């Protein structure tokens, strides 16, 4: 009964909510929900040798294959984790003597490597490859094991990093490359990840459940586990597997592998409609990162003079859910380090625009009606708040 009630609430919310925050967490796909409930109801531990254990093991193997396919890797390379954050931590915790990260990485990387060197980005948020190369060549003079960690696509702006070029530079200097692919998976061609050493993936950005992710690492690359114990995941991550979550991840991955190209084409049309309407209505608005290659689902829209938090709240009151790219777990909005890196002001003080942009992120469940509702709500908000900001 509880499950039925939850399902009805889910279906109702799909019909009524204008949810445009898929980069924070996407809407769970029905196939994922179904797989989770089936596997949770069955029970069983994949390490047990009896019938229930073997059935669980086969669900685990299926999900591993599905996640491997999603990133074009082999199943043995997939280590299930509690999410993208843990996978990022695994990459960072391998005893590197030096770590270089882009200046726009997610907090999971930034705060996981406090002494990392930050590689600057352009005004559109793309990593400066010349700076990367010179920092790397400097680092290799003294340091032994060097890690470069660069995200595939940015969670706030959707800007896609030139992973193939970063990989070539990294390889030239004998360093290792980790790519936080959390926002790119299911939205970009996995072939772009060819030759990358380590990859982070998270289930809830592709319509799977939160609290499950994967670290993708070649078998030949020794991995020091963060969590030791029962030796699960080939001794690379101990703890009884979160099988319902992993099954949901696997089901979402299977659907995404089959559907992503069509989904991306449909979503791009919707996102472009939003950007056209906004730039037509409001010449003062700026689409951040627009000059770069971006994810088809993301639009980071700055409205000069109006705090991001105020915009998010005004839209929410009007029934539209988006976020400031920089919301933190307390729900407060802080200035965006991503936008600050793209627009560094004089003396390293971020320009006001770093706190005046919202992130609109679409997903598999977004409809034409959602987009029209957003445009109408954004226009009302802009007319009211921009006028107030100008009068002040
Ligand atoms: N990396 C990026 C780029 C993200 O956007 C996120 C989540 O927002 C994470 C890592 C963390 O993933 P998780 O929420 O699964 O821990």
XYZ file of C-alpha atoms in Angstrom, residues 273 277 315 318 320 369-383:
20
model
C 13.534 27.595 -27.377
C 12.782 33.541 -25.873
C 10.276 31.307 -9.889
C 5.368 30.877 -9.644
C 8.827 26.619 -11.572
C 4.452 22.743 -21.647
C 7.195 22.935 -18.979
C 9.260 25.114 -21.250
C 6.395 27.489 -22.035
C 5.597 27.707 -18.335
C 9.208 28.538 -17.537
C 9.408 31.235 -20.214
C 6.228 32.884 -18.958
C 7.346 32.746 -15.313
C 10.860 33.983 -16.118
C 9.457 36.911 -18.123
C 7.132 37.907 -15.264
C 10.005 37.642 -12.806
C 12.362 39.658 -14.976
C 9.811 42.424 -15.582
